[in-house]
mmCIF file of C-alpha atoms in Angstrom:
data_model
loop_
_atom_site.group_PDB
_atom_site.id
_atom_site.type_symbol
_atom_site.label_atom_id
_atom_site.label_comp_id
_atom_site.label_asym_id
_atom_site.label_seq_id
_atom_site.Cartn_x
_atom_site.Cartn_y
_atom_site.Cartn_z
ATOM 1 C CA UNK A 40 -105.809 42.088 -6.451
ATOM 2 C CA UNK A 41 -107.636 39.437 -8.672
ATOM 3 C CA UNK A 42 -104.428 38.967 -10.515
ATOM 4 C CA UNK A 43 -102.737 38.121 -7.212
ATOM 5 C CA UNK A 44 -105.610 36.157 -6.071
ATOM 6 C CA UNK A 45 -105.318 33.545 -9.086
ATOM 7 C CA UNK A 46 -101.402 33.204 -8.719
ATOM 8 C CA UNK A 47 -101.925 32.430 -5.183
ATOM 9 C CA UNK A 48 -104.453 29.725 -6.246
ATOM 10 C CA UNK A 49 -102.718 28.596 -8.740
ATOM 11 C CA UNK A 50 -99.584 28.007 -6.430
ATOM 12 C CA UNK A 51 -101.579 26.501 -3.546
ATOM 13 C CA UNK A 52 -103.234 23.976 -6.137
ATOM 14 C CA UNK A 53 -100.141 22.876 -7.460
ATOM 15 C CA UNK A 54 -97.707 23.096 -4.532
ATOM 16 C CA UNK A 55 -100.082 23.023 -1.638
ATOM 17 C CA UNK A 56 -100.894 25.336 1.490
ATOM 18 C CA UNK A 57 -97.428 26.178 2.188
ATOM 19 C CA UNK A 58 -96.798 27.443 -1.704
ATOM 20 C CA UNK A 59 -96.205 31.074 -0.646
ATOM 21 C CA UNK A 60 -93.398 30.003 1.888
ATOM 22 C CA UNK A 61 -91.771 27.645 -0.645
ATOM 23 C CA UNK A 62 -91.863 30.257 -3.145
ATOM 24 C CA UNK A 63 -90.258 33.090 -0.491
ATOM 25 C CA UNK A 64 -87.535 30.562 0.296
ATOM 26 C CA UNK A 65 -86.773 29.997 -3.046
ATOM 27 C CA UNK A 66 -86.466 33.423 -4.200
ATOM 28 C CA UNK A 67 -84.205 34.140 -1.017
ATOM 29 C CA UNK A 68 -81.866 31.190 -1.927
ATOM 30 C CA UNK A 69 -81.472 32.536 -5.577
ATOM 31 C CA UNK A 70 -80.888 35.774 -3.964
ATOM 32 C CA UNK A 71 -77.823 34.755 -2.012
ATOM 33 C CA UNK A 72 -76.653 32.656 -4.922
ATOM 34 C CA UNK A 73 -76.567 35.938 -7.265
ATOM 35 C CA UNK A 74 -75.157 37.785 -4.376
ATOM 36 C CA UNK A 75 -72.513 35.496 -3.504
ATOM 37 C CA UNK A 76 -70.476 35.930 -7.048
ATOM 38 C CA UNK A 77 -70.883 39.439 -7.038
ATOM 39 C CA UNK A 78 -69.453 39.830 -3.785
ATOM 40 C CA UNK A 79 -66.623 37.696 -4.865
ATOM 41 C CA UNK A 80 -65.856 40.036 -8.158
ATOM 42 C CA UNK A 81 -66.215 43.211 -5.770
ATOM 43 C CA UNK A 82 -63.334 45.023 -6.921
ATOM 44 C CA UNK A 83 -60.955 46.738 -4.038
ATOM 45 C CA UNK A 84 -61.879 49.780 -2.378
ATOM 46 C CA UNK A 85 -59.377 52.379 -3.936
ATOM 47 C CA UNK A 86 -59.195 54.248 -0.373
ATOM 48 C CA UNK A 87 -58.018 51.067 1.348
ATOM 49 C CA UNK A 88 -55.453 50.764 -1.604
ATOM 50 C CA UNK A 89 -54.116 54.025 -0.999
ATOM 51 C CA UNK A 90 -54.152 53.640 2.690
ATOM 52 C CA UNK A 91 -52.024 50.429 2.605
ATOM 53 C CA UNK A 92 -49.775 51.904 -0.185
ATOM 54 C CA UNK A 93 -48.959 54.711 2.311
ATOM 55 C CA UNK A 94 -48.852 52.936 5.518
ATOM 56 C CA UNK A 95 -45.687 52.772 7.550
ATOM 57 C CA UNK A 96 -43.219 49.954 6.433
ATOM 58 C CA UNK A 97 -42.638 48.996 10.133
ATOM 59 C CA UNK A 98 -44.985 46.474 11.402
ATOM 60 C CA UNK A 99 -45.538 44.329 14.381
ATOM 61 C CA UNK A 100 -44.059 41.004 14.685
ATOM 62 C CA UNK A 101 -47.611 39.800 14.874
ATOM 63 C CA UNK A 102 -48.983 41.624 11.802
ATOM 64 C CA UNK A 103 -45.524 40.117 9.810
ATOM 65 C CA UNK A 104 -46.629 36.574 10.728
ATOM 66 C CA UNK A 105 -50.269 37.340 9.786
ATOM 67 C CA UNK A 106 -48.956 38.682 6.701
ATOM 68 C CA UNK A 107 -46.603 35.767 5.800
ATOM 69 C CA UNK A 108 -49.572 33.445 6.606
ATOM 70 C CA UNK A 109 -51.691 35.037 4.438
ATOM 71 C CA UNK A 110 -49.538 35.299 1.374
ATOM 72 C CA UNK A 111 -50.228 33.328 -1.383
ATOM 73 C CA UNK A 112 -54.083 32.937 -0.265
ATOM 74 C CA UNK A 113 -57.210 33.511 -2.794
ATOM 75 C CA UNK A 114 -57.627 36.838 -2.444
ATOM 76 C CA UNK A 115 -61.387 36.438 -3.215
ATOM 77 C CA UNK A 116 -62.032 34.143 -0.685
ATOM 78 C CA UNK A 117 -59.947 36.325 1.512
ATOM 79 C CA UNK A 118 -63.103 38.795 1.897
ATOM 80 C CA UNK A 119 -65.118 36.000 3.517
ATOM 81 C CA UNK A 120 -62.452 34.785 5.748
ATOM 82 C CA UNK A 121 -64.572 36.054 8.634
ATOM 83 C CA UNK A 122 -67.084 33.004 8.243
ATOM 84 C CA UNK A 123 -64.720 30.848 6.302
ATOM 85 C CA UNK A 124 -62.001 30.270 8.738
ATOM 86 C CA UNK A 125 -62.635 29.369 12.562
ATOM 87 C CA UNK A 126 -62.007 32.405 14.795
ATOM 88 C CA UNK A 127 -60.209 30.055 17.533
ATOM 89 C CA UNK A 128 -56.718 29.464 16.765
ATOM 90 C CA UNK A 129 -56.936 25.769 17.911
ATOM 91 C CA UNK A 130 -59.997 24.846 15.736
ATOM 92 C CA UNK A 131 -58.196 26.417 12.871
ATOM 93 C CA UNK A 132 -54.970 24.342 13.548
ATOM 94 C CA UNK A 133 -57.056 21.021 13.986
ATOM 95 C CA UNK A 134 -58.801 21.409 10.615
ATOM 96 C CA UNK A 135 -55.677 22.548 9.023
ATOM 97 C CA UNK A 136 -53.950 19.585 10.319
ATOM 98 C CA UNK A 137 -56.745 17.301 9.272
ATOM 99 C CA UNK A 138 -56.524 18.708 5.488
ATOM 100 C CA UNK A 139 -52.678 18.154 5.576
ATOM 101 C CA UNK A 140 -53.170 14.557 6.635
ATOM 102 C CA UNK A 141 -55.503 14.291 3.660
ATOM 103 C CA UNK A 142 -52.823 15.330 1.621
ATOM 104 C CA UNK A 143 -54.272 19.023 0.926
ATOM 105 C CA UNK A 144 -51.086 21.146 1.587
ATOM 106 C CA UNK A 145 -52.534 24.571 0.066
ATOM 107 C CA UNK A 146 -52.748 27.852 2.439
ATOM 108 C CA UNK A 147 -56.350 28.144 1.012
ATOM 109 C CA UNK A 148 -57.192 24.478 2.020
ATOM 110 C CA UNK A 149 -59.363 25.477 5.639
ATOM 111 C CA UNK A 150 -61.234 28.178 3.312
ATOM 112 C CA UNK A 151 -62.257 25.995 0.318
ATOM 113 C CA UNK A 152 -62.895 23.241 2.868
ATOM 114 C CA UNK A 153 -65.382 25.528 4.688
ATOM 115 C CA UNK A 154 -66.691 27.230 1.316
ATOM 116 C CA UNK A 155 -67.368 23.847 0.078
ATOM 117 C CA UNK A 156 -69.576 22.736 2.723
ATOM 118 C CA UNK A 157 -71.517 26.115 2.612
ATOM 119 C CA UNK A 158 -71.759 25.836 -1.123
ATOM 120 C CA UNK A 159 -72.954 22.164 -1.040
ATOM 121 C CA UNK A 160 -75.317 22.595 2.119
ATOM 122 C CA UNK A 161 -77.124 25.349 -0.470
ATOM 123 C CA UNK A 162 -77.256 22.905 -3.275
ATOM 124 C CA UNK A 163 -78.852 20.310 -0.899
ATOM 125 C CA UNK A 164 -81.573 22.573 0.177
ATOM 126 C CA UNK A 165 -82.197 23.551 -3.239
ATOM 127 C CA UNK A 166 -82.527 19.987 -4.207
ATOM 128 C CA UNK A 167 -84.769 19.348 -1.213
ATOM 129 C CA UNK A 168 -87.011 22.234 -2.388
ATOM 130 C CA UNK A 169 -87.259 20.661 -5.854
ATOM 131 C CA UNK A 170 -88.241 17.219 -4.387
ATOM 132 C CA UNK A 171 -91.217 18.820 -2.528
ATOM 133 C CA UNK A 172 -92.239 21.032 -5.325
ATOM 134 C CA UNK A 173 -91.211 19.809 -8.886
ATOM 135 C CA UNK A 174 -90.877 16.253 -8.253
ATOM 136 C CA UNK A 175 -93.806 15.777 -5.761
ATOM 137 C CA UNK A 176 -96.281 14.816 -8.349
ATOM 138 C CA UNK A 177 -99.213 16.346 -6.065
ATOM 139 C CA UNK A 178 -98.280 14.666 -3.089
ATOM 140 C CA UNK A 179 -99.022 16.562 0.186
ATOM 141 C CA UNK A 180 -96.448 16.667 2.967
ATOM 142 C CA UNK A 181 -96.786 17.507 6.674
ATOM 143 C CA UNK A 182 -94.626 19.982 8.278
ATOM 144 C CA UNK A 183 -92.194 17.278 9.621
ATOM 145 C CA UNK A 184 -92.264 15.325 6.131
ATOM 146 C CA UNK A 185 -91.472 18.825 4.571
ATOM 147 C CA UNK A 186 -88.502 19.886 6.664
ATOM 148 C CA UNK A 187 -87.099 16.327 6.490
ATOM 149 C CA UNK A 188 -87.270 16.310 2.751
ATOM 150 C CA UNK A 189 -85.975 19.967 2.554
ATOM 151 C CA UNK A 190 -83.222 19.851 5.324
ATOM 152 C CA UNK A 191 -82.012 16.346 4.825
ATOM 153 C CA UNK A 192 -80.135 16.920 1.543
ATOM 154 C CA UNK A 193 -78.728 19.990 2.610
ATOM 155 C CA UNK A 194 -77.303 18.317 6.043
ATOM 156 C CA UNK A 195 -75.910 15.567 3.499
ATOM 157 C CA UNK A 196 -74.254 18.072 1.411
ATOM 158 C CA UNK A 197 -72.943 20.030 4.331
ATOM 159 C CA UNK A 198 -71.408 16.896 5.808
ATOM 160 C CA UNK A 199 -70.066 15.443 2.258
ATOM 161 C CA UNK A 200 -66.593 17.307 2.542
ATOM 162 C CA UNK A 201 -65.966 15.933 5.879
ATOM 163 C CA UNK A 202 -66.805 12.578 4.737
ATOM 164 C CA UNK A 203 -64.225 12.898 1.984
ATOM 165 C CA UNK A 204 -61.551 14.107 4.054
ATOM 166 C CA UNK A 205 -61.645 11.456 6.437
ATOM 167 C CA UNK A 206 -61.628 8.861 3.749
ATOM 168 C CA UNK A 207 -58.839 10.598 2.220
ATOM 169 C CA UNK A 208 -56.648 10.517 5.637
ATOM 170 C CA UNK A 209 -57.745 6.977 5.831
ATOM 171 C CA UNK A 210 -56.403 5.986 2.188
ATOM 172 C CA UNK A 211 -53.532 8.288 2.824
ATOM 173 C CA UNK A 212 -52.285 6.633 6.104
ATOM 174 C CA UNK A 213 -52.541 3.164 4.067
ATOM 175 C CA UNK A 214 -50.463 4.621 1.560
ATOM 176 C CA UNK A 215 -47.905 5.881 3.979
ATOM 177 C CA UNK A 216 -47.796 2.751 5.704
ATOM 178 C CA UNK A 217 -47.524 0.539 2.495
ATOM 179 C CA UNK A 218 -44.097 2.399 1.306
ATOM 180 C CA UNK A 219 -42.591 3.017 4.849
ATOM 181 C CA UNK A 220 -40.790 0.158 4.717
ATOM 182 C CA UNK A 221 -38.974 0.864 0.993
ATOM 183 C CA UNK A 222 -38.266 4.026 2.327
ATOM 184 C CA UNK A 223 -36.569 3.015 5.269
ATOM 185 C CA UNK A 224 -34.391 0.755 3.160
ATOM 186 C CA UNK A 225 -33.580 3.142 0.416
ATOM 187 C CA UNK A 226 -32.567 5.502 3.664
ATOM 188 C CA UNK A 227 -30.104 3.119 5.124
ATOM 189 C CA UNK A 228 -28.553 2.552 1.804
ATOM 190 C CA UNK A 229 -27.845 6.253 1.414
ATOM 191 C CA UNK A 230 -26.489 6.607 4.758
ATOM 192 C CA UNK A 231 -24.480 3.505 4.701
ATOM 193 C CA UNK A 232 -23.171 4.846 1.399
ATOM 194 C CA UNK A 233 -21.758 8.009 3.480
ATOM 195 C CA UNK A 234 -24.465 10.433 2.935
ATOM 196 C CA UNK A 235 -25.871 12.343 6.109
ATOM 197 C CA UNK A 236 -29.547 12.041 7.097
ATOM 198 C CA UNK A 237 -30.400 15.474 5.613
ATOM 199 C CA UNK A 238 -29.036 14.289 2.112
ATOM 200 C CA UNK A 239 -30.705 10.969 2.418
ATOM 201 C CA UNK A 240 -33.860 12.287 3.118
ATOM 202 C CA UNK A 241 -33.741 14.549 -0.118
ATOM 203 C CA UNK A 242 -32.603 11.534 -2.090
ATOM 204 C CA UNK A 243 -35.571 9.511 -0.534
ATOM 205 C CA UNK A 244 -38.003 12.432 -1.476
ATOM 206 C CA UNK A 245 -36.710 12.299 -5.168
ATOM 207 C CA UNK A 246 -36.812 8.744 -5.774
ATOM 208 C CA UNK A 247 -39.894 7.755 -4.006
ATOM 209 C CA UNK A 248 -41.910 10.200 -6.118
ATOM 210 C CA UNK A 249 -42.871 7.738 -8.477
ATOM 211 C CA UNK A 250 -43.818 4.459 -6.354
ATOM 212 C CA UNK A 251 -44.970 6.429 -3.452
ATOM 213 C CA UNK A 252 -45.914 9.692 -3.910
ATOM 214 C CA UNK A 253 -47.536 10.487 -0.383
ATOM 215 C CA UNK A 254 -44.579 9.386 1.690
ATOM 216 C CA UNK A 255 -42.184 11.219 -0.940
ATOM 217 C CA UNK A 256 -44.073 14.404 -0.375
ATOM 218 C CA UNK A 257 -43.662 14.481 3.096
ATOM 219 C CA UNK A 258 -39.994 13.802 3.155
ATOM 220 C CA UNK A 259 -39.907 16.621 0.587
ATOM 221 C CA UNK A 260 -41.414 19.072 3.191
ATOM 222 C CA UNK A 261 -38.770 17.760 5.838
ATOM 223 C CA UNK A 262 -36.000 18.509 3.324
ATOM 224 C CA UNK A 263 -37.163 22.055 2.717
ATOM 225 C CA UNK A 264 -38.002 22.707 6.303
ATOM 226 C CA UNK A 265 -34.273 21.710 7.349
ATOM 227 C CA UNK A 266 -32.844 23.656 4.643
ATOM 228 C CA UNK A 267 -34.983 26.521 6.096
ATOM 229 C CA UNK A 268 -32.740 26.184 9.373
ATOM 230 C CA UNK A 269 -35.513 24.695 11.251
ATOM 231 C CA UNK A 270 -34.763 22.694 14.325
ATOM 232 C CA UNK A 271 -34.285 18.909 13.099
ATOM 233 C CA UNK A 272 -36.102 17.578 16.175
ATOM 234 C CA UNK A 273 -38.856 19.972 15.663
ATOM 235 C CA UNK A 274 -39.013 19.044 11.782
ATOM 236 C CA UNK A 275 -39.015 15.374 12.407
ATOM 237 C CA UNK A 276 -41.913 15.654 15.286
ATOM 238 C CA UNK A 277 -43.785 17.766 12.807
ATOM 239 C CA UNK A 278 -43.629 15.240 10.115
ATOM 240 C CA UNK A 279 -44.840 12.414 12.394
ATOM 241 C CA UNK A 280 -47.902 14.928 13.391
ATOM 242 C CA UNK A 281 -48.741 15.347 9.612
ATOM 243 C CA UNK A 282 -48.674 11.717 8.501
ATOM 244 C CA UNK A 283 -50.510 10.584 11.601
ATOM 245 C CA UNK A 284 -48.871 6.911 11.503
ATOM 246 C CA UNK A 285 -47.501 5.063 14.641
ATOM 247 C CA UNK A 286 -44.738 3.549 12.533
ATOM 248 C CA UNK A 287 -43.394 6.989 11.492
ATOM 249 C CA UNK A 288 -43.857 8.329 15.198
ATOM 250 C CA UNK A 289 -41.902 5.358 16.239
ATOM 251 C CA UNK A 290 -39.354 6.425 13.725
ATOM 252 C CA UNK A 291 -39.108 9.811 14.623
ATOM 253 C CA UNK A 292 -38.330 8.588 18.331
ATOM 254 C CA UNK A 293 -35.607 6.575 17.401
ATOM 255 C CA UNK A 294 -34.042 9.226 14.957
ATOM 256 C CA UNK A 295 -34.239 11.754 18.017
ATOM 257 C CA UNK A 296 -32.914 9.526 20.486
ATOM 258 C CA UNK A 297 -30.083 8.281 18.237
ATOM 259 C CA UNK A 298 -29.002 11.929 17.548
ATOM 260 C CA UNK A 299 -29.560 13.021 21.626
ATOM 261 C CA UNK A 300 -27.254 9.918 22.590
ATOM 262 C CA UNK A 301 -24.799 10.231 19.700
ATOM 263 C CA UNK A 302 -25.226 6.573 18.627
ATOM 264 C CA UNK A 303 -25.107 5.304 14.779
ATOM 265 C CA UNK A 304 -28.092 6.614 12.772
ATOM 266 C CA UNK A 305 -27.051 3.682 10.320
ATOM 267 C CA UNK A 306 -27.166 1.070 12.943
ATOM 268 C CA UNK A 307 -30.510 2.516 14.135
ATOM 269 C CA UNK A 308 -31.848 2.529 10.570
ATOM 270 C CA UNK A 309 -30.906 -0.959 10.146
ATOM 271 C CA UNK A 310 -32.734 -2.234 13.170
ATOM 272 C CA UNK A 311 -35.977 -0.216 12.469
ATOM 273 C CA UNK A 312 -35.918 -1.174 8.863
ATOM 274 C CA UNK A 313 -35.708 -4.753 9.507
ATOM 275 C CA UNK A 314 -38.673 -4.479 12.139
ATOM 276 C CA UNK A 315 -40.892 -2.531 9.402
ATOM 277 C CA UNK A 316 -40.115 -5.249 6.945
ATOM 278 C CA UNK A 317 -41.291 -8.037 9.430
ATOM 279 C CA UNK A 318 -44.526 -5.882 10.353
ATOM 280 C CA UNK A 319 -45.094 -5.897 6.483
ATOM 281 C CA UNK A 320 -44.924 -9.685 6.471
ATOM 282 C CA UNK A 321 -47.103 -9.755 9.398
ATOM 283 C CA UNK A 322 -49.709 -7.605 8.079
ATOM 284 C CA UNK A 323 -49.844 -9.525 4.695
ATOM 285 C CA UNK A 324 -50.323 -12.767 6.782
ATOM 286 C CA UNK A 325 -53.090 -11.283 9.045
ATOM 287 C CA UNK A 326 -54.903 -9.988 5.587
ATOM 288 C CA UNK A 327 -54.310 -13.640 4.358
ATOM 289 C CA UNK A 328 -55.779 -15.440 7.455
ATOM 290 C CA UNK A 329 -58.824 -12.885 7.291
ATOM 291 C CA UNK A 330 -59.628 -13.761 3.376
ATOM 292 C CA UNK A 331 -61.334 -17.416 4.399
ATOM 293 C CA UNK A 332 -63.760 -15.675 7.052
ATOM 294 C CA UNK A 333 -64.485 -13.037 4.579
ATOM 295 C CA UNK A 334 -65.300 -15.505 1.594
ATOM 296 C CA UNK A 335 -67.386 -17.715 3.926
ATOM 297 C CA UNK A 336 -70.418 -15.448 3.283
ATOM 298 C CA UNK A 337 -69.908 -14.635 -0.307
ATOM 299 C CA UNK A 338 -69.759 -18.472 -0.777
ATOM 300 C CA UNK A 339 -72.749 -19.183 1.038
ATOM 301 C CA UNK A 340 -74.637 -16.647 -1.040
ATOM 302 C CA UNK A 341 -73.185 -18.038 -4.095
ATOM 303 C CA UNK A 342 -73.256 -21.875 -3.624
ATOM 304 C CA UNK A 343 -76.259 -22.463 -1.350
ATOM 305 C CA UNK A 344 -79.174 -20.809 -3.291
ATOM 306 C CA UNK A 345 -78.011 -23.091 -6.666
ATOM 307 C CA UNK A 346 -77.430 -26.146 -4.802
ATOM 308 C CA UNK A 347 -80.860 -25.838 -3.087
ATOM 309 C CA UNK A 348 -82.729 -25.236 -6.420
ATOM 310 C CA UNK A 349 -81.078 -28.438 -7.585
ATOM 311 C CA UNK A 350 -81.947 -30.608 -4.757
ATOM 312 C CA UNK A 351 -85.279 -29.357 -3.958
ATOM 313 C CA UNK A 352 -86.565 -27.973 -7.145
ATOM 314 C CA UNK A 353 -87.455 -31.283 -8.504
ATOM 315 C CA UNK A 354 -89.157 -32.666 -5.551
ATOM 316 C CA UNK A 355 -90.994 -29.301 -5.030
ATOM 317 C CA UNK A 356 -92.264 -29.384 -8.673
ATOM 318 C CA UNK A 357 -93.462 -33.172 -8.270
ATOM 319 C CA UNK A 358 -95.472 -32.153 -4.727
ATOM 320 C CA UNK A 359 -96.957 -29.120 -6.665
ATOM 321 C CA UNK A 360 -97.993 -31.404 -9.679
ATOM 322 C CA UNK A 361 -99.263 -33.814 -7.065
ATOM 323 C CA UNK A 362 -101.414 -31.065 -5.208
ATOM 324 C CA UNK A 363 -103.002 -30.149 -8.554
ATOM 325 C CA UNK A 364 -103.696 -33.676 -9.694
ATOM 326 C CA UNK A 365 -105.985 -33.926 -6.625
ATOM 327 C CA UNK A 366 -103.811 -37.024 -5.402
ATOM 328 C CA UNK A 367 -103.719 -40.337 -6.352
ATOM 329 C CA UNK A 368 -107.439 -41.916 -7.354
ATOM 330 C CA UNK A 369 -108.481 -45.117 -6.166
ATOM 331 C CA UNK A 370 -110.972 -47.401 -7.689
ATOM 332 C CA UNK A 371 -113.000 -50.206 -6.437
#
């Protein structure tokens, strides 16, 4: 008992009154971090493996779709799919669409996204605990300050993946907008040369990989889906949804209407490509017109202080010297 009392006294002196609670929380986090790798490396139950191998080959349509959706995914993360994936299909589809708009096409993207949120949240809590224990330098915190310093880094770590994905979506949209006019010009050349729309899409996906890889990847997905036999209207609408760009959505509408009413695809492409080139010129002019306004603040910060020092500095120095000298002395 004396040994436990001495340990308690030592911890209280170094960590404050909440030392036992901090130690228990740190031990709990360490146990979680140790248990997660052990559970990931846990071998498969032989009985389940035998049951799966002896199961009837006939499966329902829903089971076959689920098997195809899960095929090629990380088997280690499969064990934690119950809390690494949203149960609601709409929520799952929304997260998957957001990740695809950010350029993450993997089947494991949703699981890795939620796993990164969980892992970074745990790391943030550990950082917060170290801030109030190891780097506190004997400073005492009340309960509110303790919660803010422990939970603050955890919440920051949890929201870092969301912020990263949002930034990736914005950057990818800008890249698609920048490369879309050139893509339409190349597609127009291919169509006017006698190729069909499917062949033009395949050629665009191959030629644009070096200059605009994001839009080339999307056209490559379109080409594969068309080769797989998916309806062209559905493929083009999915293409517009994945890109999330208004110009691409308008292009898809033009292509669908051209195919529906039997008009020339080459003529529609020529008109729309001209509009995209005009829009690119207008975007460049808009950015150029914004530049003087953005430079005004920087110009003021960089030129006004040195100008004030040059103009006001000598006068200020003369006034200070006059004050230290006690003014001009007058004699009788």
